[in-house]
Structures are given as C-alpha cells and as structure tokens.
Short mmCIF file of C-alpha atoms in Angstrom, two decimals:
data_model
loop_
_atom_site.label_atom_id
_atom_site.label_comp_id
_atom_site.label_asym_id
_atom_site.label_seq_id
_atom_site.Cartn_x
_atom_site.Cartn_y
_atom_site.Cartn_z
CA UNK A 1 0.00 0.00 0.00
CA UNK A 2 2.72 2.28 -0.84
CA UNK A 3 0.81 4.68 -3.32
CA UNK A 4 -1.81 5.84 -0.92
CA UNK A 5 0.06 6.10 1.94
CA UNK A 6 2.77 8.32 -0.20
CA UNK A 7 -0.41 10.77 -1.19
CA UNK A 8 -1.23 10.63 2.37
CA UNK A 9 2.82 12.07 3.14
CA UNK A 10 2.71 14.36 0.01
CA UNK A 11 -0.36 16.12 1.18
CA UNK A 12 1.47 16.81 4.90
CA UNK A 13 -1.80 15.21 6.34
CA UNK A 14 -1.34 14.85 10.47
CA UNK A 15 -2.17 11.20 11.05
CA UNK A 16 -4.18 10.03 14.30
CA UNK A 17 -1.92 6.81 13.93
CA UNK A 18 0.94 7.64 11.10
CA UNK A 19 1.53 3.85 11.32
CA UNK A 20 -2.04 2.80 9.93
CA UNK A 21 -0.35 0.58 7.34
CA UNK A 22 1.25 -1.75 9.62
CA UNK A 23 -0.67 -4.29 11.72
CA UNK A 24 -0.52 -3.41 15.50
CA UNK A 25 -2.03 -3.39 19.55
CA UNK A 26 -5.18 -1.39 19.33
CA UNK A 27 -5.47 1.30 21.80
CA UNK A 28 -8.60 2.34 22.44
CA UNK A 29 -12.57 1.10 20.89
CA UNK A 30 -14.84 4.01 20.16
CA UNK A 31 -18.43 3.15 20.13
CA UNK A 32 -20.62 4.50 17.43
CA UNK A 33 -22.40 6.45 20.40
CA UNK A 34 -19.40 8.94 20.52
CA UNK A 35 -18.49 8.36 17.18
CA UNK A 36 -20.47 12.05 15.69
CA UNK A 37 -19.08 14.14 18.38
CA UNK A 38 -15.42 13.67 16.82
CA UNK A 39 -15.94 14.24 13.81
CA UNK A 40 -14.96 17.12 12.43
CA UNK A 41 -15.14 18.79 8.62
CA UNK A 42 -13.15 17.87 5.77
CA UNK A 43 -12.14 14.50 3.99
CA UNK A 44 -9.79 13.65 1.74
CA UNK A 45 -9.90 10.41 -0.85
CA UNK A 46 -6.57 8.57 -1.68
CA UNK A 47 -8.33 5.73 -4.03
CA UNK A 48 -9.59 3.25 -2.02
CA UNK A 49 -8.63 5.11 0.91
CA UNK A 50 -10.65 7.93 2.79
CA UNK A 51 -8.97 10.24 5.36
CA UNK A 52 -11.32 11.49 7.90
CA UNK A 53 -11.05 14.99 9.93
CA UNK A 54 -11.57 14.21 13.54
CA UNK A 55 -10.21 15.50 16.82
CA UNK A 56 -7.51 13.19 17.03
CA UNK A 57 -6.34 14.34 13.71
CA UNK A 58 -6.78 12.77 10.34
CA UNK A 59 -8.24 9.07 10.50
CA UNK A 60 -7.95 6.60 7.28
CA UNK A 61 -10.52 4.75 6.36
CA UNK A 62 -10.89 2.11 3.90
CA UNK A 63 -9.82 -1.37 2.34
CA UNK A 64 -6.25 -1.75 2.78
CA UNK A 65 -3.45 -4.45 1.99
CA UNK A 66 -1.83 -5.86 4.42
CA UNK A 67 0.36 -9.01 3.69
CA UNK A 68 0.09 -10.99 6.90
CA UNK A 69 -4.03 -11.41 6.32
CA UNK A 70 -3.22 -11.91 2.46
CA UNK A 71 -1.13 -14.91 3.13
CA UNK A 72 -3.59 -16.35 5.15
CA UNK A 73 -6.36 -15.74 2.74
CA UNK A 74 -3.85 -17.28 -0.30
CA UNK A 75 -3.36 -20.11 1.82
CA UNK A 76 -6.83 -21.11 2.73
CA UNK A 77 -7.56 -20.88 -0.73
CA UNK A 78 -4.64 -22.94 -1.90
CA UNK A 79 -5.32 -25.36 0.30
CA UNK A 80 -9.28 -25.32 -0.53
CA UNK A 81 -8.61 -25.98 -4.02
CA UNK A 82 -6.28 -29.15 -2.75
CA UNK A 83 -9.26 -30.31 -0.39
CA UNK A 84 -11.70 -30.33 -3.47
CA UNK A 85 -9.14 -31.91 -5.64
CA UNK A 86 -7.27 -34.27 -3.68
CA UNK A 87 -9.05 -34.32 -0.19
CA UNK A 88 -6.11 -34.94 1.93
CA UNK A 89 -7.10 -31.48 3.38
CA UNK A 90 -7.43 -32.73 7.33
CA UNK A 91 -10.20 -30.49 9.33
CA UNK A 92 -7.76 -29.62 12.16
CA UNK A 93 -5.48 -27.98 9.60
CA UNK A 94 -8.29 -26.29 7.77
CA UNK A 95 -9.64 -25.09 11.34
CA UNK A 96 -6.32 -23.77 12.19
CA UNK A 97 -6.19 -21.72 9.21
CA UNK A 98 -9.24 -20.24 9.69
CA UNK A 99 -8.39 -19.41 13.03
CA UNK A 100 -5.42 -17.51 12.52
CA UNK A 101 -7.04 -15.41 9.91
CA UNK A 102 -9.79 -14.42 12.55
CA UNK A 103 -7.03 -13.79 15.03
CA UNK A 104 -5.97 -11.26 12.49
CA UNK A 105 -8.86 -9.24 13.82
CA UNK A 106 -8.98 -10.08 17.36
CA UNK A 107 -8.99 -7.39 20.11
CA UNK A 108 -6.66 -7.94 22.54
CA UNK A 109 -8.14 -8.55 25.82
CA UNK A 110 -7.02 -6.33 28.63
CA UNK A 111 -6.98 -8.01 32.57
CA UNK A 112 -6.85 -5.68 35.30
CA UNK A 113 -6.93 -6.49 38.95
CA UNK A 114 -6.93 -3.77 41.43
CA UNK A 115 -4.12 -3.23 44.35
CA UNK A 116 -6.83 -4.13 47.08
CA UNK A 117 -7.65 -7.47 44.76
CA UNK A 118 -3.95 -8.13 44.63
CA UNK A 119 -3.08 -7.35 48.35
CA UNK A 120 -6.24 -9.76 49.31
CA UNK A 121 -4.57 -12.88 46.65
CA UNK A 122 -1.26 -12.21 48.16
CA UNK A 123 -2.82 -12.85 52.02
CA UNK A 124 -4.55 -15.57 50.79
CA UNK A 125 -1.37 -17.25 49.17
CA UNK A 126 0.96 -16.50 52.13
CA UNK A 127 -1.73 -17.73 54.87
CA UNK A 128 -3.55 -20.56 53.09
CA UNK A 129 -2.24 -24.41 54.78
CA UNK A 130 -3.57 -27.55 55.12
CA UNK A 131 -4.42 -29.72 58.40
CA UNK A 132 -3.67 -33.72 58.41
CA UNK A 133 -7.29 -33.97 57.38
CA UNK A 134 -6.81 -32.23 54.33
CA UNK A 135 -9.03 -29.01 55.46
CA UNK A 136 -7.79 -25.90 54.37
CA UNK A 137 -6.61 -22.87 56.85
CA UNK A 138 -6.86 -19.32 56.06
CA UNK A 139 -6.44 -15.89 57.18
CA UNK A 140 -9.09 -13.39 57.46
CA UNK A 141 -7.67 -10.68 54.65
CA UNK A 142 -7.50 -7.37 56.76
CA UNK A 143 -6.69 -4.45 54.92
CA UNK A 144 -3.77 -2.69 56.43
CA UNK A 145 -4.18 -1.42 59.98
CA UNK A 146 -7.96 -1.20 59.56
CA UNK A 147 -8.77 -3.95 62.62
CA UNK A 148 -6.65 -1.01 64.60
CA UNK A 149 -9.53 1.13 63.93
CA UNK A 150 -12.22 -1.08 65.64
CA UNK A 151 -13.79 -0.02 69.02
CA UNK A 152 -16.49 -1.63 71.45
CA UNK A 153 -18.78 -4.10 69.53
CA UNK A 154 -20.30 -6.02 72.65
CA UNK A 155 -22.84 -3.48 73.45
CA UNK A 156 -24.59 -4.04 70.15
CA UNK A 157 -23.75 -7.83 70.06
CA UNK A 158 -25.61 -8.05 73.86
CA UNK A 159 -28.61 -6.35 72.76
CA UNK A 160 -29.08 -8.45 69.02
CA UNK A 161 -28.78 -11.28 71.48
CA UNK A 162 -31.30 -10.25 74.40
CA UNK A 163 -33.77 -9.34 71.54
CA UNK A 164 -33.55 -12.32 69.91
CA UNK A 165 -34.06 -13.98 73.48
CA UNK A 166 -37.77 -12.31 74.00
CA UNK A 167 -38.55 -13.24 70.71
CA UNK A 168 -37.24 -17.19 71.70
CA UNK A 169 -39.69 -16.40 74.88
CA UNK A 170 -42.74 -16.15 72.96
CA UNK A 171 -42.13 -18.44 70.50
CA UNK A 172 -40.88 -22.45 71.63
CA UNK A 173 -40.23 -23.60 68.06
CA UNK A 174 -37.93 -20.50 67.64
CA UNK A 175 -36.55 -21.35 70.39
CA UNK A 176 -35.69 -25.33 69.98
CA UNK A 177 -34.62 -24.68 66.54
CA UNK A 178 -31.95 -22.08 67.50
CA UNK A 179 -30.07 -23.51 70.39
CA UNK A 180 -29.94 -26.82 68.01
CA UNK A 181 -28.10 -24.49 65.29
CA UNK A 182 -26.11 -23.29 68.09
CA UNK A 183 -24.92 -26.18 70.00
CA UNK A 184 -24.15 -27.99 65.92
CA UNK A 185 -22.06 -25.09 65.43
CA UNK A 186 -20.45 -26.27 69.00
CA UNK A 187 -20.49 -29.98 68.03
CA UNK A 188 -18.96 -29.81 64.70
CA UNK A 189 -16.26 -27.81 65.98
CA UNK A 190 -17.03 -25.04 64.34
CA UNK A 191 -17.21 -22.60 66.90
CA UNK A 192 -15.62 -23.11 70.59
CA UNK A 193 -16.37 -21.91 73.75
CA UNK A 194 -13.97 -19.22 75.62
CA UNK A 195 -12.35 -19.36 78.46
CA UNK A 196 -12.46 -15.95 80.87
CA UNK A 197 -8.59 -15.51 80.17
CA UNK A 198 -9.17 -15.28 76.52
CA UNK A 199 -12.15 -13.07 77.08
CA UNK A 200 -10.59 -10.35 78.78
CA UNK A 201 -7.99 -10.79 76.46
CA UNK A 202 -7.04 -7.85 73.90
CA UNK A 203 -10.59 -6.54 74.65
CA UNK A 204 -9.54 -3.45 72.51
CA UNK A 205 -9.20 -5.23 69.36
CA UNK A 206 -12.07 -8.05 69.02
CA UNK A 207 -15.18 -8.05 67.16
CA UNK A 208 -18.34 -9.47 68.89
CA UNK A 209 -20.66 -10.48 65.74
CA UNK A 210 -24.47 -9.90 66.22
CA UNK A 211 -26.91 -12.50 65.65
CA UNK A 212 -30.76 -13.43 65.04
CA UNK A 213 -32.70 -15.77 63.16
CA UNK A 214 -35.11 -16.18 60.29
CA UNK A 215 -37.08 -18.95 58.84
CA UNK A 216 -35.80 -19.87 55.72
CA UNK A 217 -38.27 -22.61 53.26
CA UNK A 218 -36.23 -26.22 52.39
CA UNK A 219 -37.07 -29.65 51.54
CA UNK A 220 -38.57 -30.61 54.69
CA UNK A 221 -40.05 -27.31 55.60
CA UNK A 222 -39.35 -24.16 57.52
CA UNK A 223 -35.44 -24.09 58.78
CA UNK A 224 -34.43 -21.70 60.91
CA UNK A 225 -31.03 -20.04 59.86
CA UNK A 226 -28.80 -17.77 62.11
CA UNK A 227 -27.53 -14.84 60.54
CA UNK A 228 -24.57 -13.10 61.40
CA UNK A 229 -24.25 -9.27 60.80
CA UNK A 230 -20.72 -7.97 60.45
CA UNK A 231 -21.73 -4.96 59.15
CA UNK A 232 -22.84 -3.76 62.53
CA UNK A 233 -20.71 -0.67 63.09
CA UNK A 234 -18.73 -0.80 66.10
CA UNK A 235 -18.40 2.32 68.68
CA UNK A 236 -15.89 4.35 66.48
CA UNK A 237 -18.29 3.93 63.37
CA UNK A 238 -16.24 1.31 61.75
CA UNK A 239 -17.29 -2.86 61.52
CA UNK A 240 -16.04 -5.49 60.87
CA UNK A 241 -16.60 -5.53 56.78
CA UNK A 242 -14.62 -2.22 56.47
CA UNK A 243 -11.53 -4.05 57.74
CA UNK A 244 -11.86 -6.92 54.99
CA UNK A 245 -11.27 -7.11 51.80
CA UNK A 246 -13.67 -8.45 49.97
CA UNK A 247 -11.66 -9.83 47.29
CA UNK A 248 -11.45 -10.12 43.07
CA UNK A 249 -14.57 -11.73 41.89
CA UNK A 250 -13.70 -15.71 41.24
CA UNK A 251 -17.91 -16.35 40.44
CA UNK A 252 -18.57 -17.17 36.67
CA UNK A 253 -22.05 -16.06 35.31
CA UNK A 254 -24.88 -18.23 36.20
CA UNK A 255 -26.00 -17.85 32.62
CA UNK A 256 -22.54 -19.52 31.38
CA UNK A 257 -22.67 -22.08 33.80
CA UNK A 258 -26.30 -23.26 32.58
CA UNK A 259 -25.40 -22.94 28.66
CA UNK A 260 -22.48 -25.21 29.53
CA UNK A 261 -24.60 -27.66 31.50
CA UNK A 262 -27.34 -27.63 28.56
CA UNK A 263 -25.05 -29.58 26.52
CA UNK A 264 -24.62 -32.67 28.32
CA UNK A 265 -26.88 -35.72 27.72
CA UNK A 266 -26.65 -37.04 30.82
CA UNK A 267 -26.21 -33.97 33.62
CA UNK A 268 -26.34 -34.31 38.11
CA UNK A 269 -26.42 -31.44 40.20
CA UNK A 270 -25.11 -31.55 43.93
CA UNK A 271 -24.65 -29.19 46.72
CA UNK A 272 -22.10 -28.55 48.77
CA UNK A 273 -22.50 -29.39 52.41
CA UNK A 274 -22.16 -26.67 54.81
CA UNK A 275 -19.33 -25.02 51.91
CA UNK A 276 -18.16 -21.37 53.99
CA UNK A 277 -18.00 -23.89 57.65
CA UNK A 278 -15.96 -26.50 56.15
CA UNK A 279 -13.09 -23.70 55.17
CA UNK A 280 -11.36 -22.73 58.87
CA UNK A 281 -10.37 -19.20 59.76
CA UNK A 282 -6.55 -19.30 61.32
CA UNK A 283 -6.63 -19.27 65.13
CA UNK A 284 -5.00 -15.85 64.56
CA UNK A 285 -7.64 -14.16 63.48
CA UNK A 286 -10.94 -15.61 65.20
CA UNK A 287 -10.34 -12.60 67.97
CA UNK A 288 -12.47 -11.23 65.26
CA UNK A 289 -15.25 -13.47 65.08
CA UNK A 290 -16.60 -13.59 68.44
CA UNK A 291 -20.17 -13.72 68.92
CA UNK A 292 -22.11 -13.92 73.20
CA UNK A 293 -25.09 -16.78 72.77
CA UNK A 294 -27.28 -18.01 75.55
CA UNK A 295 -31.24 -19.37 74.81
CA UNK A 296 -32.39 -17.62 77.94
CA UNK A 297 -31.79 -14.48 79.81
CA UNK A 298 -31.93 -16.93 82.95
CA UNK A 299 -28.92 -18.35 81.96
CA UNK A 300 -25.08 -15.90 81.93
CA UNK A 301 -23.92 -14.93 78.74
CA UNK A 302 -21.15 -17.23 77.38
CA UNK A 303 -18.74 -15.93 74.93
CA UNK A 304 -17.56 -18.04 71.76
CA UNK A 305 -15.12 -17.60 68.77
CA UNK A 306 -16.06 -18.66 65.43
CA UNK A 307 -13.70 -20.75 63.38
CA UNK A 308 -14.90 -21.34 59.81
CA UNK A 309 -15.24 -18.99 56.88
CA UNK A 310 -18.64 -16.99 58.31
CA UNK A 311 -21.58 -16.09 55.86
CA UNK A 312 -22.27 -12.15 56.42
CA UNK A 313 -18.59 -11.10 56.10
CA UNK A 314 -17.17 -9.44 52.66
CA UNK A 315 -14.72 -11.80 52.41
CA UNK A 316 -16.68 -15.08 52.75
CA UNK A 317 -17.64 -15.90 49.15
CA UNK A 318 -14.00 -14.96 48.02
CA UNK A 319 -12.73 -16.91 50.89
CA UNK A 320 -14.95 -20.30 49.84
CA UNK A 321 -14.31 -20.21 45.76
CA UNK A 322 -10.85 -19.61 46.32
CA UNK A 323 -9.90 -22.69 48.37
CA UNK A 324 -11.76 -24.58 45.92
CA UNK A 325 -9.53 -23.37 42.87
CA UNK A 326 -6.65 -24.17 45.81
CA UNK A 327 -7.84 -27.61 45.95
CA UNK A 328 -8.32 -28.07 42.35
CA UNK A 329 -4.40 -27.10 42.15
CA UNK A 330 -3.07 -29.32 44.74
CA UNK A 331 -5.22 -32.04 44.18
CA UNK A 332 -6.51 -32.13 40.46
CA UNK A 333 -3.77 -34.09 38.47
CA UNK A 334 -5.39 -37.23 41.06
CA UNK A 335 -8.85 -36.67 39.48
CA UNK A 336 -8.42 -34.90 36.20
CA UNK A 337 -12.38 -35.48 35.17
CA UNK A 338 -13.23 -33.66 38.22
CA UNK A 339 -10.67 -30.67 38.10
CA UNK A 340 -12.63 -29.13 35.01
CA UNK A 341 -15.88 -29.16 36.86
CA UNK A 342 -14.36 -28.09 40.03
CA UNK A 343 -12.81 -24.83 37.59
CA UNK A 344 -16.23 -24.11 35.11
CA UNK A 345 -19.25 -25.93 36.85
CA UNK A 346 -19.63 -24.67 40.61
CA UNK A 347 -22.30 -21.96 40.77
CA UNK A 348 -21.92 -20.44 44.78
CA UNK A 349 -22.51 -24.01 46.19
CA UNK A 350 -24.02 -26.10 43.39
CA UNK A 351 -22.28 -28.25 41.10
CA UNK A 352 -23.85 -28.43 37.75
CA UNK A 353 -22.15 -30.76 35.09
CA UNK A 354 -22.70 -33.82 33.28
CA UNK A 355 -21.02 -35.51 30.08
CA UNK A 356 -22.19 -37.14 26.81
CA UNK A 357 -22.44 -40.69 27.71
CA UNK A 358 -22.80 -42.69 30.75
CA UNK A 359 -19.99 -43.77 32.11
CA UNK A 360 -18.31 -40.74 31.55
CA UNK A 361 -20.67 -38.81 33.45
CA UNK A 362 -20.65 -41.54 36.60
CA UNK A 363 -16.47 -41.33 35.99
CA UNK A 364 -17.07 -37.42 36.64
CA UNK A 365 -19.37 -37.81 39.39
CA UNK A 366 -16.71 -40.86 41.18
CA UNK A 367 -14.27 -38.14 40.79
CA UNK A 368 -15.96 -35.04 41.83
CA UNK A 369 -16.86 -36.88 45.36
CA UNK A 370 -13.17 -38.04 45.82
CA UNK A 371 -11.78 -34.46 44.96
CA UNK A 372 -13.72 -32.54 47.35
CA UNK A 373 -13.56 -34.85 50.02
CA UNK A 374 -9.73 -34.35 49.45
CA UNK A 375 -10.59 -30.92 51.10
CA UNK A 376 -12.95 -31.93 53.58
CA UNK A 377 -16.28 -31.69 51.21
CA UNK A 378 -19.20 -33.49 51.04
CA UNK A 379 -21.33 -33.64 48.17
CA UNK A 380 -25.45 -34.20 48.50
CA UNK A 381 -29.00 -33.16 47.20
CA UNK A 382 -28.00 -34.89 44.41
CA UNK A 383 -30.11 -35.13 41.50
CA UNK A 384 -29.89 -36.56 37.71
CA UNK A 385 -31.82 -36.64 35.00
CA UNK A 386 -30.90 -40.46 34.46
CA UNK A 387 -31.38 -42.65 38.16
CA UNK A 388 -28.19 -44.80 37.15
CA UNK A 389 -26.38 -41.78 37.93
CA UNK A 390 -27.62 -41.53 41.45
CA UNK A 391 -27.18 -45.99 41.93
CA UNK A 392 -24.28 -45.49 44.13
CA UNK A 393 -25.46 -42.01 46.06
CA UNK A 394 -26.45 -43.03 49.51
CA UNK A 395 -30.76 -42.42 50.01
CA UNK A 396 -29.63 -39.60 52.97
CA UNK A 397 -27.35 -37.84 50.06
CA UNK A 398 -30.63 -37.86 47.51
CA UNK A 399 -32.89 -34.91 47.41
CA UNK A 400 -36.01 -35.16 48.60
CA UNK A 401 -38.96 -34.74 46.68
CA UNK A 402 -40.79 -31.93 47.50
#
C-alpha cells in the first residue's frame, strides 16, 4: 500500500496513527455512540482510501493491503482448491487456518486487577495451609491497619442477642430450633467456647458479631437459619466488613454455567454441604469473630469464637471459591475429570455438570466426590436426570422430593 500512503505524506496530512499501514495493539474502541461528536469537517480520498477529519487528527478509512491477512487468505484458498481436488485437506489444519485469519482481527483482551484485589490474593497465598485432614486454613484478609480502627462491639452484640431472646420467649419452636443451630455449630467444631482468660484478652481489638434468626423454606419445611451481621458498626463507626477485603470476583455467570450444563446428555447437580464452615479461619484471626449466645436471659452470657469462613462477612464468598480453585491445584492431576468441573461448573454451592455418555458422566461424578472430600467436602442433594447416575449415592445424600 505504498501509493496511498505516499499521497497521504505528500499532502502533509497529520495522522491520528501515522503507522495505519502496519498491523498493531489497538489502543482504544470508540463506540458508534461517541463516534459524531469527533468528527470534524473535511475528507480527503486517496483511491480506495478515505482520510477522515476528527479531533484526534486525520483518520484513514478504507480497504487496505496488508500481507500478513493476504497470506492467510492465499493459503486457505490454496489449500481449498487441494481439499476439493485431492481431499487430503485434514479439518484440524483447515480449522487452524481459519483461526489464525480471525485472530488477524482479534482485540486484545485487557486483565486488570486492582491493588486491594492483589493485596487480598497475596494474604490468601501467604496464609492458606492444610491440616492432616486435608481441610484448608486461612487468614481473614484485613486491609492494612484497619482492625486497629475497631472499638467496642459487645454493646450491640448483647442487645441483638437479648432481643432475639424475648422473641425465643414467645415463641418455643424459635426457640428449639436455635439452640440446636447453636450447640451444631459447638459440636462440629465449628465454633468453641472461651475461656475468661481469653475473654478479657485484647478486649480493645475483638469483634463481637451480632446475631438473630429467620425462617428460611427447604425440603422438609421451615429451617431456621442464624444470621450473622458484620456490618454492625462498632463504637468508632467502623465494623467489621470495612476491615476486609472483599476480594477479586472468582464467580462465573450463572447464565454460562447453565449454557455449559445444557449440553450434556446425561447432567447431576449436587450441593455442597455446609461449603463457607468447612473452610477454617486461622486461630489468629478468630479474635475477630466472636459472637455472646445463651437461649435464655436466665442463663449468663457465654462468649464463643467462630472458626470457619462466616456467611455475612465481605470476604466469605472470596474466601470459599478460592480454596476450591486451591484444591483443584493441589489435588486435580489425582482426578483430572473432576478438576474441570471443580474450575467451570460450581455456581456459589451447586455443582452443575454432566457428560455425553454414561460412564463418563458416573467417571465425573466418582471423581468429583473423591476431589472434594480431598478438602474436607461433602457432596449431596444430588439429583440426575438419568437414576443410574444416582445408583451409588447413599438415600440420605438424595434430594427429597418436594
């Protein structure tokens, strides 16, 4: 394209991009929505080429040679001809063709993660371990002297909880159903009592977490489920979410999820039990997630640290997603079915995937089970849309029929 481009020179126009002629990164999109408001008067026409007036200076315009895309086009048709003539043309070399002409075009895709995004990774990387059981550990990801900058919480976390108790007064149900939830939470470890040392301990610095319950529908009816509020400001104005990060976004678009899962013949879906609980907070950090709990105001207040990922903090869902891509990398080359699904197919906690045939499907559902219980996962509600995928799923793992 030397002709134009020497009319271009001769005529001293002052290029937006002087370098028009030669493939390159593209800098910036302009939507058609802005597009009038830069235009500006005056064109000039170098054959096929039309130089535009704008307030970046002149633009070009028009069909231009370049001999990168030429090649490809010459050799797609070359190789077309051969394919009708001698059809030794294979389809992966006719597809890979065709793909490097379209990559001619492509826009280079720009990935940007913020400082706070890559200050919450780094935590994550640095604290993340492992117990015997294969659990994973983690740190809370505090922004940088922010937990300095919380004051008295227990005030508010006393009267959430003495509120809560008149409404337990009035109703019995309420009441049965939440010191179950609480003394499962004590059972399973997952939070643990403290002794009067450790609560007079760093008293300046703690978080107390509120509390209260709603009634939630399920498969068996009404379930009570406690809620804990760490957005409750503390005395100097400041909770326990402004001290957290809450971390890049690691959740793919329920709409890709389901497009991917309409393809498979033979698809299961499966919930994760008890997901943010089965992720533990490092005993380091569960100063912060202290909550006071007792079913009557007959009975003195006893105070208790929580030690799993909690729902109601920023940080949770980055917390829970990201120990699952840490357990697809440490664990995935033992069940490489699995590690896909584990990567594309997990939607919050819900696993929706499949396969074309059979056996492939129950290979991916074998190794989905054995991969998360790597972590300390268990997989139920399951459900199929053939029942030989659900043979070897215990009854109690089956949902229930509403």
């Amino acid at each position: 394209m030397p002709g134009p481009k020497l009319s271009l020179l001769k005529h001293k126009l002052l290029l937006a991009d002087p370098t028009f002629h030669r493939p390159g990164r593209i800098d910036v999109v302009i939507g058609a929505d802005i597009y009038h408001r830069i235009i500006r008067t005056g064109t000039r026409r170098f054959g096929q080429l039309v130089a535009q007036n704008t307030s970046f200076s002149w633009t070009v315009m028009g069909s231009a040679h370049s001999k990168q895309a030429s090649d490809v086009r010459q050799s797609i048709q070359t190789h077309a001809v051969s394919a009708r003539a001698t059809s030794d043309l294979s389809h992966e070399e006719l597809l890979t063709l065709i793909q490097r002409f379209w990559a001619l075009e492509e826009v280079p895709v720009a990935r940007r993660i913020s400082t706070a995004d890559q200050e919450c990774e780094a935590i994550y990387a640095r604290g993340n371990r492992r117990e015997t059981s294969g659990r994973y550990v983690v740190r809370l990801p505090l922004k940088r002297e922010h937990a300095a900058l919380l004051a008295d919480s227990l005030l508010h976390a006393r009267s959430a909880l003495f509120s809560m108790q008149r409404r337990m007064l009035a109703d019995q149900t309420l009441r049965e159903s939440y010191q179950e939830f609480m003394e499962e939470y004590v059972r399973l470890d997952h939070m643990r009592l403290l002794s009067e040392s450790e609560v007079q301990e760093n008293r300046s610095t703690v978080y107390y977490v509120p509390h209260h319950g709603i009634w939630q529908r399920s498969d068996s009816g009404p379930k009570l489920r406690v809620v804990f509020n760490a957005s409750r400001a503390t005395s100097s104005g400041i909770s326990l979410i402004d001290t957290l990060h809450a971390g890049p976004k690691l959740q793919e678009h329920i709409s890709t999820i389901l497009t991917r899962w309409r393809r498979h013949r033979y698809v299961f879906c499966a919930d994760v039990q008890k997901m943010f609980r089965q992720v533990l907070i490092d005993d380091r950090d569960i100063y912060l997630q202290r909550i006071v709990w007792s079913p009557t105001a007959c009975l003195p207040l006893q105070h208790y640290a929580l030690r799993t990922v909690t729902y109601g903090t920023a940080c949770a869902p980055y917390l829970a997603l990201r120990t699952m891509k840490q357990l697809s990398d440490d664990e995935g080359e033992k069940f490489p079915l699995a590690r896909e699904v584990l990567q594309q197919d997990l939607y919050i906690d819900d696993f929706l995937s499949g396969g074309h045939d059979l056996d492939t499907t129950r290979n991916i559902r074998d190794q989905l089970i054995g991969l998360l219980a790597a972590g300390g996962f268990h997989l139920r509600k399951w459900v199929a849309n053939d029942p030989a995928l659900l043979e070897e799923i215990p009854p109690d793992d089956r949902l229930r029929p509403s």
